[in-house]
Tab-separated table of C-alpha atoms and ligand atoms in Angstrom:
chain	number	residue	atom	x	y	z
A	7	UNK	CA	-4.055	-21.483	0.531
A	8	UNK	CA	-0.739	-20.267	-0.423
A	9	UNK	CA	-0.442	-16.174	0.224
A	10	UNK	CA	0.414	-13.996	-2.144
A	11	UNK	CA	1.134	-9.999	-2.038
A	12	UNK	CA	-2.234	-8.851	-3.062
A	13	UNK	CA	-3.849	-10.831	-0.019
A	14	UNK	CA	-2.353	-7.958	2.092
A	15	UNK	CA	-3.417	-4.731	0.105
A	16	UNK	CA	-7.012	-4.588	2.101
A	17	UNK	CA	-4.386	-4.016	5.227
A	18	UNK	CA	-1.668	-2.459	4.292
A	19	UNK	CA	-2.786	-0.102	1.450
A	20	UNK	CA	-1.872	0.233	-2.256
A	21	UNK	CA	1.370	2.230	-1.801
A	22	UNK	CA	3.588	-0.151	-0.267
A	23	UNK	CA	2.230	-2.974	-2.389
A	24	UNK	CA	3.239	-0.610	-5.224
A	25	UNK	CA	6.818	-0.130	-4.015
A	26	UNK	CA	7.154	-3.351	-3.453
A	27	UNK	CA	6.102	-4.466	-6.859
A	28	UNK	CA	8.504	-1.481	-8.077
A	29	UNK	CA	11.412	-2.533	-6.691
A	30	UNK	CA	11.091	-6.532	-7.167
A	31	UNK	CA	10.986	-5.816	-10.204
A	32	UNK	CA	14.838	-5.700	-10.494
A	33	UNK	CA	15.384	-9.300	-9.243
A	34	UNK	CA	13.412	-10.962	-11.725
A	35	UNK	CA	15.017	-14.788	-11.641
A	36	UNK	CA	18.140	-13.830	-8.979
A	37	UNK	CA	19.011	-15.985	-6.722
A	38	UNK	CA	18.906	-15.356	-2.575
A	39	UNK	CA	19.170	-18.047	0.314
A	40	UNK	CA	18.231	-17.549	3.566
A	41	UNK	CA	19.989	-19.981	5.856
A	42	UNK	CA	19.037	-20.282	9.582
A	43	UNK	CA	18.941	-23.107	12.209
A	44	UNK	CA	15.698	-24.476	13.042
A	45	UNK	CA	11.868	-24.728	11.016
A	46	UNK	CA	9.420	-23.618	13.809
A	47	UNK	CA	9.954	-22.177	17.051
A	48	UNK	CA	10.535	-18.465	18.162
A	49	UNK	CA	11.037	-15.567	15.920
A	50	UNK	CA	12.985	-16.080	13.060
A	51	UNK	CA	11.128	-19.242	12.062
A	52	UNK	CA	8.262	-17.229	12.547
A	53	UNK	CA	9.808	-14.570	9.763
A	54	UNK	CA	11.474	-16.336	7.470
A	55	UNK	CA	7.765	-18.698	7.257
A	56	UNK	CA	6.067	-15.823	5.849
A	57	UNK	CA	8.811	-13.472	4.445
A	58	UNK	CA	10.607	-16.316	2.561
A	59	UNK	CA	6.818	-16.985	0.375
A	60	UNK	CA	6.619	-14.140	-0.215
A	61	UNK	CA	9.859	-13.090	-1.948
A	62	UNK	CA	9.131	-15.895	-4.459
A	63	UNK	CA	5.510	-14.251	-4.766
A	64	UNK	CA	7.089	-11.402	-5.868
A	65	UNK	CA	9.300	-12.789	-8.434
A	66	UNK	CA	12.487	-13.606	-6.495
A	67	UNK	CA	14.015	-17.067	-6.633
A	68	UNK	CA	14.054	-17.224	-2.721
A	69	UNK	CA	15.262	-20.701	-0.996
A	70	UNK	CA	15.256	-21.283	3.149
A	71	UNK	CA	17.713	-24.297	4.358
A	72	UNK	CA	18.203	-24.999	7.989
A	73	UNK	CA	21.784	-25.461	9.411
A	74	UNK	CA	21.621	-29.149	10.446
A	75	UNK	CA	23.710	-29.942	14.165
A	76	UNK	CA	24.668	-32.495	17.074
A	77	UNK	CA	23.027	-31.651	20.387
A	78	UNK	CA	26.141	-30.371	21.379
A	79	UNK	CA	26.353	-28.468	18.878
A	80	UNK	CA	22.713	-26.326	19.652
A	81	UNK	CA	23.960	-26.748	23.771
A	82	UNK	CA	26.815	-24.351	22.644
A	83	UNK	CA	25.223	-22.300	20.681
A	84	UNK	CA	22.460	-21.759	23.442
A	85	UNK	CA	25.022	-20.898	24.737
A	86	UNK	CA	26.439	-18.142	22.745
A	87	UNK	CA	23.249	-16.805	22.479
A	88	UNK	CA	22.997	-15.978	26.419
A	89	UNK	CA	27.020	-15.032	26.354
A	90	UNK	CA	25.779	-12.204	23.421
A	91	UNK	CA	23.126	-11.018	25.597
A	92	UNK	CA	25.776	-10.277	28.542
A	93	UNK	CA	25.943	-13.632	29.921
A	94	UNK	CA	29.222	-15.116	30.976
A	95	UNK	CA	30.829	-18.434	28.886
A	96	UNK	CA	33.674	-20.225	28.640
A	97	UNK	CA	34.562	-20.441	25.758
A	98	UNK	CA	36.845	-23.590	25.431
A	99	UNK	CA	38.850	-25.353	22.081
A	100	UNK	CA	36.326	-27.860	22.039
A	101	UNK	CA	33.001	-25.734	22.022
A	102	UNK	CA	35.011	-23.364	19.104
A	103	UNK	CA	35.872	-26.929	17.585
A	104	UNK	CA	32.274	-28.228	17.693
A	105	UNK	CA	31.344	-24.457	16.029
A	106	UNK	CA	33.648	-25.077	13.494
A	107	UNK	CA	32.963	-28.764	12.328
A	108	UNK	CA	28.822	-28.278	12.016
A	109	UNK	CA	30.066	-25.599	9.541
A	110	UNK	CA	32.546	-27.604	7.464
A	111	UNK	CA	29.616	-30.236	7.779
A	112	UNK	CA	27.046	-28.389	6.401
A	113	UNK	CA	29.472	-27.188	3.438
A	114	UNK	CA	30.372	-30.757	2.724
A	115	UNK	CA	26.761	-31.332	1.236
A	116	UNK	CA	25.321	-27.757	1.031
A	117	UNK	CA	25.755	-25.916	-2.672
A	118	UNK	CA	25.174	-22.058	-2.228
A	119	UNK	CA	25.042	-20.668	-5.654
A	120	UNK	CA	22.463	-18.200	-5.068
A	121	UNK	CA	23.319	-14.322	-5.963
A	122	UNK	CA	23.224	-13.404	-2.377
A	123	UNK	CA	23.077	-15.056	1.236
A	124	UNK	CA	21.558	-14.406	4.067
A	125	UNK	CA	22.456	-15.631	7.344
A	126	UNK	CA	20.153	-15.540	10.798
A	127	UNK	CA	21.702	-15.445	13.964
A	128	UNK	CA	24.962	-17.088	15.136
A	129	UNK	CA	24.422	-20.730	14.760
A	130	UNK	CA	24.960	-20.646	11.214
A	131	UNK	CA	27.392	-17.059	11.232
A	132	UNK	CA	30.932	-18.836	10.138
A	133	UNK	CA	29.643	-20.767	7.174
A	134	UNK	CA	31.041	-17.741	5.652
A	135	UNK	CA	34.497	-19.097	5.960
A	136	UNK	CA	33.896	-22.533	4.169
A	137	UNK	CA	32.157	-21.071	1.291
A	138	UNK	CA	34.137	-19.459	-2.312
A	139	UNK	CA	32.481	-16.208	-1.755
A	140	UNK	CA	31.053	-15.623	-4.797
A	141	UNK	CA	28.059	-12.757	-3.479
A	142	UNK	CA	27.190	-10.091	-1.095
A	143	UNK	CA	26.693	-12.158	2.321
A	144	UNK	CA	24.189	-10.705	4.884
A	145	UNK	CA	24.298	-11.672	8.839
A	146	UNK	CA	20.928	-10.775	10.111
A	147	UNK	CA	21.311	-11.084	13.643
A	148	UNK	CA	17.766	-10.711	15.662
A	149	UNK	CA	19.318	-10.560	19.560
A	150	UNK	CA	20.053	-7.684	21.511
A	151	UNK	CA	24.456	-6.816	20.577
A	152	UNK	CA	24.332	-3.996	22.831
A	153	UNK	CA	26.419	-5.584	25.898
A	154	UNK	CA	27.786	-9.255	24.424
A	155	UNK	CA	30.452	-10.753	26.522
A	156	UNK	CA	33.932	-9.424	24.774
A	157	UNK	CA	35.423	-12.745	24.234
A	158	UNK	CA	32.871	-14.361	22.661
A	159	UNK	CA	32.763	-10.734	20.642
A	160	UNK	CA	36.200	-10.879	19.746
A	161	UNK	CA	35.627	-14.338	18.488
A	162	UNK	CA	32.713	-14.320	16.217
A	163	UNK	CA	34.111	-11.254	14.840
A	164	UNK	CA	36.822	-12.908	12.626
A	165	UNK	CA	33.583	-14.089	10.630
A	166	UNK	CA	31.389	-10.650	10.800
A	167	UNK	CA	34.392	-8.971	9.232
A	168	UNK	CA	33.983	-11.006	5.843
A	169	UNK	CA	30.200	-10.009	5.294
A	170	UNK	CA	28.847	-7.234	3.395
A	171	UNK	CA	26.207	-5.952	5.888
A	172	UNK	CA	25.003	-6.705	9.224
A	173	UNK	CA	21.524	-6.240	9.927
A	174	UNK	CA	19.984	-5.354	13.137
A	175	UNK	CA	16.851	-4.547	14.893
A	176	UNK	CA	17.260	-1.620	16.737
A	177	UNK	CA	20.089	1.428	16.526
A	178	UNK	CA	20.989	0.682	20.757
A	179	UNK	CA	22.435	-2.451	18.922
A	180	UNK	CA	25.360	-0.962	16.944
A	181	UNK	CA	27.894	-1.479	17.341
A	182	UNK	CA	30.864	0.945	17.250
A	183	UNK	CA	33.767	-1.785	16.892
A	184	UNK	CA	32.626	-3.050	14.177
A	185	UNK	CA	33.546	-1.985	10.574
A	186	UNK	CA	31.258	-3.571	8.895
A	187	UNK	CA	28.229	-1.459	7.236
A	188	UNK	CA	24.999	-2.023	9.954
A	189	UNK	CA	21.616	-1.619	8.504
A	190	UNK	CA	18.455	-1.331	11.079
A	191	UNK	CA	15.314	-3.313	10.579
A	192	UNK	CA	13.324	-4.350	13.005
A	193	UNK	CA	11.254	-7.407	12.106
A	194	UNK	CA	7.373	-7.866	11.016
A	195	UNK	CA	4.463	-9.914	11.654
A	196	UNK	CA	2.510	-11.564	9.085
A	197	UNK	CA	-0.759	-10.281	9.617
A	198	UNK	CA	-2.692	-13.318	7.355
A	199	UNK	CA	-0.992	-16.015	8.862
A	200	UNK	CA	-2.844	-18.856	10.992
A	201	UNK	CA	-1.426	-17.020	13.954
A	202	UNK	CA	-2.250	-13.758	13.464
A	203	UNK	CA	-5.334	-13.621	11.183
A	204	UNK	CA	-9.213	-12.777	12.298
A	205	UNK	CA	-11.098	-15.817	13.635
A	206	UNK	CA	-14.262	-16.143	15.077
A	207	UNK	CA	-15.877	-16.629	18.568
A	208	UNK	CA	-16.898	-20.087	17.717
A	209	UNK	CA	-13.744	-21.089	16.644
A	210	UNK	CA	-11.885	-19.217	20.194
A	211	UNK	CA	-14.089	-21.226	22.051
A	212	UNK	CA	-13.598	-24.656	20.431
A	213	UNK	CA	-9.942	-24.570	21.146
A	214	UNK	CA	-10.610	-23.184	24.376
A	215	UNK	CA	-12.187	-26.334	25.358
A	216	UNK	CA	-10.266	-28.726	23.592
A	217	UNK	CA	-7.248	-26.932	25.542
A	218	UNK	CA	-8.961	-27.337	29.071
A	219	UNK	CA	-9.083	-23.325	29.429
A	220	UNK	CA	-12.021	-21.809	31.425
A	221	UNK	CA	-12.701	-18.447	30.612
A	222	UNK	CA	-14.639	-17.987	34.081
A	223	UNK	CA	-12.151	-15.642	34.890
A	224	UNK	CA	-10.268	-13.067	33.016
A	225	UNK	CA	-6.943	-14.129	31.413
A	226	UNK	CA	-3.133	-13.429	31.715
A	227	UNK	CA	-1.231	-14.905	29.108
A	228	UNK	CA	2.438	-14.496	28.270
A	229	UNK	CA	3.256	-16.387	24.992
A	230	UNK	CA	7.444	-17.052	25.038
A	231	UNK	CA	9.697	-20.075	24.776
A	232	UNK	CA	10.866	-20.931	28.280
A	233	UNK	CA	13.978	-19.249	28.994
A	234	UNK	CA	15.621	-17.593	31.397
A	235	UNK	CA	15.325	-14.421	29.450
A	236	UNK	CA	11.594	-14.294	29.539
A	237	UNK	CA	11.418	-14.811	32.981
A	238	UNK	CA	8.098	-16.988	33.503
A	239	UNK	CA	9.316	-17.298	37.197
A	240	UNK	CA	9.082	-14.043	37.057
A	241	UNK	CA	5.397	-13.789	35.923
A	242	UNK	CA	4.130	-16.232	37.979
A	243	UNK	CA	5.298	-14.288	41.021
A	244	UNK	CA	3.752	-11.344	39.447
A	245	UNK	CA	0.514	-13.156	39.138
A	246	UNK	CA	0.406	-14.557	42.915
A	247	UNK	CA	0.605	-10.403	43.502
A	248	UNK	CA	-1.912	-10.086	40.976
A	249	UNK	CA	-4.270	-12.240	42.203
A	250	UNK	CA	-4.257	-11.137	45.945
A	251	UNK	CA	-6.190	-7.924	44.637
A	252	UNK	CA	-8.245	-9.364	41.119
A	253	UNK	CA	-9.155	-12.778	40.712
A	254	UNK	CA	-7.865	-14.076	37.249
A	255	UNK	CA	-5.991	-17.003	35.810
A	256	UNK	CA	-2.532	-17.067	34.176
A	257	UNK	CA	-2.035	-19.264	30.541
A	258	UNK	CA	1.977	-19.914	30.052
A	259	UNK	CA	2.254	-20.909	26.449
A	260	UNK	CA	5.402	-21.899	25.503
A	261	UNK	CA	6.699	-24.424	22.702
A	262	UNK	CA	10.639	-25.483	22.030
A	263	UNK	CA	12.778	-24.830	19.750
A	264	UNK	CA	14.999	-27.198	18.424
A	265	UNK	CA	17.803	-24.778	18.518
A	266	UNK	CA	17.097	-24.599	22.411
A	267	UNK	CA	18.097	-27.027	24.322
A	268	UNK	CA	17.685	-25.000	28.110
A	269	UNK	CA	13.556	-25.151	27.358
A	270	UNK	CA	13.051	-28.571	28.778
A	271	UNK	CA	15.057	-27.360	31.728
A	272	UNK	CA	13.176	-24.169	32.072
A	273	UNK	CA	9.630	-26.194	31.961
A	274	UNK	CA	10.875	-27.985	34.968
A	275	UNK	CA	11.365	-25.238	37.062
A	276	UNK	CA	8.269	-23.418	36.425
A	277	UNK	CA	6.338	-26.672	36.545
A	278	UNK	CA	7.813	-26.995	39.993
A	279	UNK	CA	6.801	-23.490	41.170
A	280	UNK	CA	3.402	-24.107	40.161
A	281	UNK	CA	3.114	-27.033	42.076
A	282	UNK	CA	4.444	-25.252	45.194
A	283	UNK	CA	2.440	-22.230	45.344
A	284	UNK	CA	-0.890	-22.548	43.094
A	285	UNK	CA	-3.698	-24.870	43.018
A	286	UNK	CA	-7.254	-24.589	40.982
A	287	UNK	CA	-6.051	-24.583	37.730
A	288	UNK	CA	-5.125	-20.874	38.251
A	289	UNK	CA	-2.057	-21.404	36.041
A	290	UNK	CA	-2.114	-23.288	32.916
A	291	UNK	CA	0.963	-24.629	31.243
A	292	UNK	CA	0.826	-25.110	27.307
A	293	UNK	CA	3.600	-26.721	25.365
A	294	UNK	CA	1.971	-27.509	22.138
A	295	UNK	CA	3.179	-26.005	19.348
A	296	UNK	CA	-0.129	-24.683	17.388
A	297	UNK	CA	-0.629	-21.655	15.707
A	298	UNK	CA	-4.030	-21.286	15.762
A	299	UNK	CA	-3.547	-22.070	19.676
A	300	UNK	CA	-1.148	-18.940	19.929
A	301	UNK	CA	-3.393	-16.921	18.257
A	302	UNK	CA	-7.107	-17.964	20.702
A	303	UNK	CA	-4.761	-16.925	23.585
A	304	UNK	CA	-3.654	-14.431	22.689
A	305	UNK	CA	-7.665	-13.204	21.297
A	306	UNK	CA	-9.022	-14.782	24.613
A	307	UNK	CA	-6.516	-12.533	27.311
A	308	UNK	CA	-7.659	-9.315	29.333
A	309	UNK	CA	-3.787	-8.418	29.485
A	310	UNK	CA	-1.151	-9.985	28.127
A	311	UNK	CA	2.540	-9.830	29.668
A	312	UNK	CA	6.295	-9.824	28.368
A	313	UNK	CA	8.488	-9.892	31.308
A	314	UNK	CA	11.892	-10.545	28.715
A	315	UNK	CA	15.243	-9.597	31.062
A	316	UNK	CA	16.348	-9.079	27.369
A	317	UNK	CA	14.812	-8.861	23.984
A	318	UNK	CA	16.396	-8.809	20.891
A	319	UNK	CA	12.451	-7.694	19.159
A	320	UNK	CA	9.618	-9.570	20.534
A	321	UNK	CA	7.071	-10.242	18.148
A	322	UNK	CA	5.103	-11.818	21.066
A	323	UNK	CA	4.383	-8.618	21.839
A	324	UNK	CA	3.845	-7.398	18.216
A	325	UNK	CA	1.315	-10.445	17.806
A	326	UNK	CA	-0.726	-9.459	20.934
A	327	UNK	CA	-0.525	-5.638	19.790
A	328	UNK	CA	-1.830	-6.561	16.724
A	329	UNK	CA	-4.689	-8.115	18.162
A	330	UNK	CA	-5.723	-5.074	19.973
A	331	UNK	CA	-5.008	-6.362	23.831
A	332	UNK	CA	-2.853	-4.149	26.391
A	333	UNK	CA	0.595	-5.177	26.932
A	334	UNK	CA	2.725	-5.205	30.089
A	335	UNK	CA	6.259	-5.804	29.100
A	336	UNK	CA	9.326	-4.718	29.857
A	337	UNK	CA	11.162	-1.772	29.618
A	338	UNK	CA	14.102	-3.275	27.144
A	339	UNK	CA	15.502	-4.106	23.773
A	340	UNK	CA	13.640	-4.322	20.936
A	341	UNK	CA	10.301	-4.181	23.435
A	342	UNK	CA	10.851	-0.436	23.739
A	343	UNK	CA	10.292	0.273	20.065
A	344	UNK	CA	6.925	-0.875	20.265
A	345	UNK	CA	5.134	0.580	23.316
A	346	UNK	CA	4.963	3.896	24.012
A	347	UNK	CA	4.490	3.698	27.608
A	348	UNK	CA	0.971	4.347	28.969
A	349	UNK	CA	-0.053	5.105	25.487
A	350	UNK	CA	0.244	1.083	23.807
A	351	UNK	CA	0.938	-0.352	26.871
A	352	UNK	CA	2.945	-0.372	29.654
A	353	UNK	CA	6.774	-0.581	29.902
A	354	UNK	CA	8.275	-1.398	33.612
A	355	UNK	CA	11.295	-2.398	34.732
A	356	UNK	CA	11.844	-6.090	34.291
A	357	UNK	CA	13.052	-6.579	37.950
A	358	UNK	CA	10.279	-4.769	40.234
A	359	UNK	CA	7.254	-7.317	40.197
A	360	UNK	CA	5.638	-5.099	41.926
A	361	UNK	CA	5.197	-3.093	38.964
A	362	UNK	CA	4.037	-5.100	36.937
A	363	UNK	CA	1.447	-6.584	39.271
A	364	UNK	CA	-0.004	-3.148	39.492
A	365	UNK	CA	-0.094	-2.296	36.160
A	366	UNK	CA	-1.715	-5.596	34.828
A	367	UNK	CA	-3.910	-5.133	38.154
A	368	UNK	CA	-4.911	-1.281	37.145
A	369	UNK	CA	-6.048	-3.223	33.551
A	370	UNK	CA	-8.342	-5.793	34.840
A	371	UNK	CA	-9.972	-3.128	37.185
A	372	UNK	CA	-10.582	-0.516	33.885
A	373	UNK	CA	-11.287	-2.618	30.914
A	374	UNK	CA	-12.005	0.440	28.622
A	375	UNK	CA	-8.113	1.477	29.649
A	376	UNK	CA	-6.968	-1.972	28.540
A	377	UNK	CA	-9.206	-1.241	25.298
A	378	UNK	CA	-7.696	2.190	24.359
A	379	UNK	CA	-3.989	0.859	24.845
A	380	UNK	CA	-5.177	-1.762	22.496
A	381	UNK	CA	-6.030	0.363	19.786
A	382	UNK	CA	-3.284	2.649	19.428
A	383	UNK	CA	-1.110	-0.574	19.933
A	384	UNK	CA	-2.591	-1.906	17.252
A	385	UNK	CA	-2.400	1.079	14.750
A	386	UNK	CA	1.424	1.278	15.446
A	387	UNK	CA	1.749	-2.076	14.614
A	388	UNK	CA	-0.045	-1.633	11.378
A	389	UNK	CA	2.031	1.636	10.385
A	390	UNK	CA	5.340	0.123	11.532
A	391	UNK	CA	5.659	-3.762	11.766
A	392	UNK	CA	3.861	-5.708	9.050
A	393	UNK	CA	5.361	-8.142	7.075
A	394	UNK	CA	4.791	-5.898	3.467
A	395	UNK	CA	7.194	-2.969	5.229
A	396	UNK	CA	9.983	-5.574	6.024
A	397	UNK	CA	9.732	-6.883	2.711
A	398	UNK	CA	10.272	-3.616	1.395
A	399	UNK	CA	12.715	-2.914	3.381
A	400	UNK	CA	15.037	-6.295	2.363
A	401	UNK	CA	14.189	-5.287	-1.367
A	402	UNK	CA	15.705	-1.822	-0.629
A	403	UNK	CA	18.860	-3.433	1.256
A	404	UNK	CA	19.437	-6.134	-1.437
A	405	UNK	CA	18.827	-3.327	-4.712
A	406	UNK	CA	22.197	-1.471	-2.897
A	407	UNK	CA	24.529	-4.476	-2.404
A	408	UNK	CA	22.944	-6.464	-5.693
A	409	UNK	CA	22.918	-3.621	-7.610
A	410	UNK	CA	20.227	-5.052	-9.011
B	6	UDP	N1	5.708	-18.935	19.968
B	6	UDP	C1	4.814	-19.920	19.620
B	6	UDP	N2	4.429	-20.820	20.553
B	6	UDP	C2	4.879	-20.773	21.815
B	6	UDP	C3	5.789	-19.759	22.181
B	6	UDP	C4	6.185	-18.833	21.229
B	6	UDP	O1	4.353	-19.996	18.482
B	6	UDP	O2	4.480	-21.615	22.601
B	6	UDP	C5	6.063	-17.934	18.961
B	6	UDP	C6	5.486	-16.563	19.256
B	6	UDP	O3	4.129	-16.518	18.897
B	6	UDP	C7	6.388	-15.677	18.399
B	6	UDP	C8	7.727	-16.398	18.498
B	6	UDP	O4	7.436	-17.734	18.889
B	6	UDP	O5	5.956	-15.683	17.057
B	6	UDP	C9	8.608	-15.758	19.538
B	6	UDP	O6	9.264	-14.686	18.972
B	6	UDP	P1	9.927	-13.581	19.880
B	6	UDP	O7	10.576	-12.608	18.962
B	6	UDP	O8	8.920	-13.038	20.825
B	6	UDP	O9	10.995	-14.355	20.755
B	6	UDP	P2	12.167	-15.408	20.418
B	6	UDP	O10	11.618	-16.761	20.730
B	6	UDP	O11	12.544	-15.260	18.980
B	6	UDP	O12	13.257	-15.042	21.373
């Protein structure tokens, strides 16, 4: 069934559906591209899936392409990714030379002709360069900007500097060096999609099975790509501390990305410390990538965790919020926009384990606290990070630079 506005009015309401009908209304047949770098995996695939239908719902000739690259290409650009969040690179001719071809690449057999562009993240960020520029140009950048290693910085910059507007998810991100006018919006969940959407017991339990997970115990789940900056090291040391006081069982679900390459790497490792330290089917590792999967996990935890070093957003943690379950997370990024600490959740420090042992712990003792956090996570959610209010708030960005 393809989605269409209306579908979300029993959620969200009539107003917004009004304003958004109000103010599509002045892109009737223009033209916007949204360019990004892979189809499914992590957030912005996640977005763009359901935000990208829906502009054309509306009445807005919306198109999605994917930035197409060598191996070495995505190795470096995982690797710009960690240098932006504060990790160190170096950044040599050849991995700026590599950058630079994909782009000229791509441009070789990519028209854009659209009547405004929007670019997600920096894999795709200097196609700006290879392109007449034509239209307003957005860079919609989803990590966390707030300490990004200077060189890399200084670098990437030369391309910010020709776009219109840069879009981020949070105010810490801003960015004072930068001259370029910075818009905050924080991203959305689509609350209809296969991931997010109502399903029954009989259908939880089906996949349960057909996934090998008991429910004999109550469940931890933290639902995250691996890499380093979501720490599942990190939770399953919390979850040995865990289980010395409440018996329970830990679900890892985690899928790749094709636009990261340290995943495989990351698997490895936590496989590894799994096989070291638990037995019993006390920790179970899921790779597939299935939304309805995501979404019986997610329905089927007691507590679910996000121990992210950083985070740019974290709609794992909007998905789980959504879905009425108490979060432990950490105290960062884009996570601290969501919880309000010991009212929708709990926010601790991503380094004391300790912490966060005793807070999931202090959930699976008091079930009705772990049902009250739910709720009010859920109603923030529902004012604040639905897919209709990001919508809105695109059509609102675009009317001032389109001047539509
Ligand atoms: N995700 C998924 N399967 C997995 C792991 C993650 O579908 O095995 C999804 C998750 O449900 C969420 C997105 O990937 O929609 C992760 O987005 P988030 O903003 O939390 O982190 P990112 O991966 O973008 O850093």
């Amino acid at each position: 069934m393809r989605l269409s506005l209306d579908h979300y009015r029993k959620i969200v309401g009539d107003t917004i559906i009004s304003d958004i009908y109000k103010q599509a209304s002045g892109f009737y047949k223009r033209k916007i591209l949204h360019i990004n770098s892979t189809f499914y995996g992590g957030g912005v695939a996640e977005i763009l899936s359901a935000l990208v239908p829906l502009m054309n719902d509306v009445g807005i000739a919306a198109d999605w392409r994917m930035l197409r690259g060598s191996p070495d290409f995505f190795n470096m650009t995982k690797k710009f990714h960690n240098a932006l969040q504060g990790g160190p690179i170096n950044l040599t001719d050849m991995k700026r030379r590599v950058y630079i071809q994909t782009m000229i690449d791509f441009a070789s057999y990519c028209q854009i002709d659209q009547d405004c562009v929007i670019i997600h993240d920096p894999q795709p960020l200097p196609l700006i360069k290879f392109y007449t520029k034509t239209q307003p140009w957005i860079w919609r950048i989803h990590i966390d900007l707030s300490s990004p290693n200077e060189e890399l910085w200084d670098f990437l910059k030369e391309f910010i500097l020709k776009y219109d507007n840069v879009i981020l998810s949070s105010k810490e991100y801003r960015r004072k060096d930068l001259p370029v006018e910075q818009r905050i919006i924080p991203p959305a969940i689509d609350p209809l999609s296969v991931k997010n959407k109502d399903i029954n017991g009989k259908t939880i339990l089906k996949y349960l099975k057909k996934f090998n997970i008991p429910t004999d115990k109550p469940i931890i789940s933290q639902v995250s790509r691996f890499d380093k900056w979501k720490d599942p090291v990190g939770v399953i040391e919390t979850f040995k501390m865990v289980k010395e006081k409440v018996d329970c069982r830990l679900v890892l679900c985690g899928s790749s990305a094709i636009d990261d390459p340290e995943s495989h790497q990351m698997f490895t490792r936590v496989k590894r410390r799994i096989n070291n330290f638990i037995r019993n089917n006390d920790v179970i590792l899921i790779t597939s990538d299935n939304n309805i999967l995501v979404n019986v996990i997610q329905r089927s935890s007691a507590v679910i965790v996000q121990k992210s070093i950083r985070e740019g957003f974290g709609l794992s943690v909007t998905e789980a919020l959504w879905k009425k379950k108490p979060v432990v997370a950490s105290d960062v990024g884009g996570i601290r926009l969501q919880i309000k600490d010991g009212e929708s959740g709990f926010l601790v420090d991503p380094q004391d384990n300790n912490k966060f042992a005793e807070r999931i712990g202090a959930i699976l003792k008091d079930p009705k606290l772990g049902e009250s956090l739910g709720e009010r996570g859920h109603d923030f959610v529902k004012k604040n990070f639905l897919i209709t209010r990001l919508l809105l708030d695109y059509l609102n960005l675009l009317k001032e630079i389109m001047r539509a």
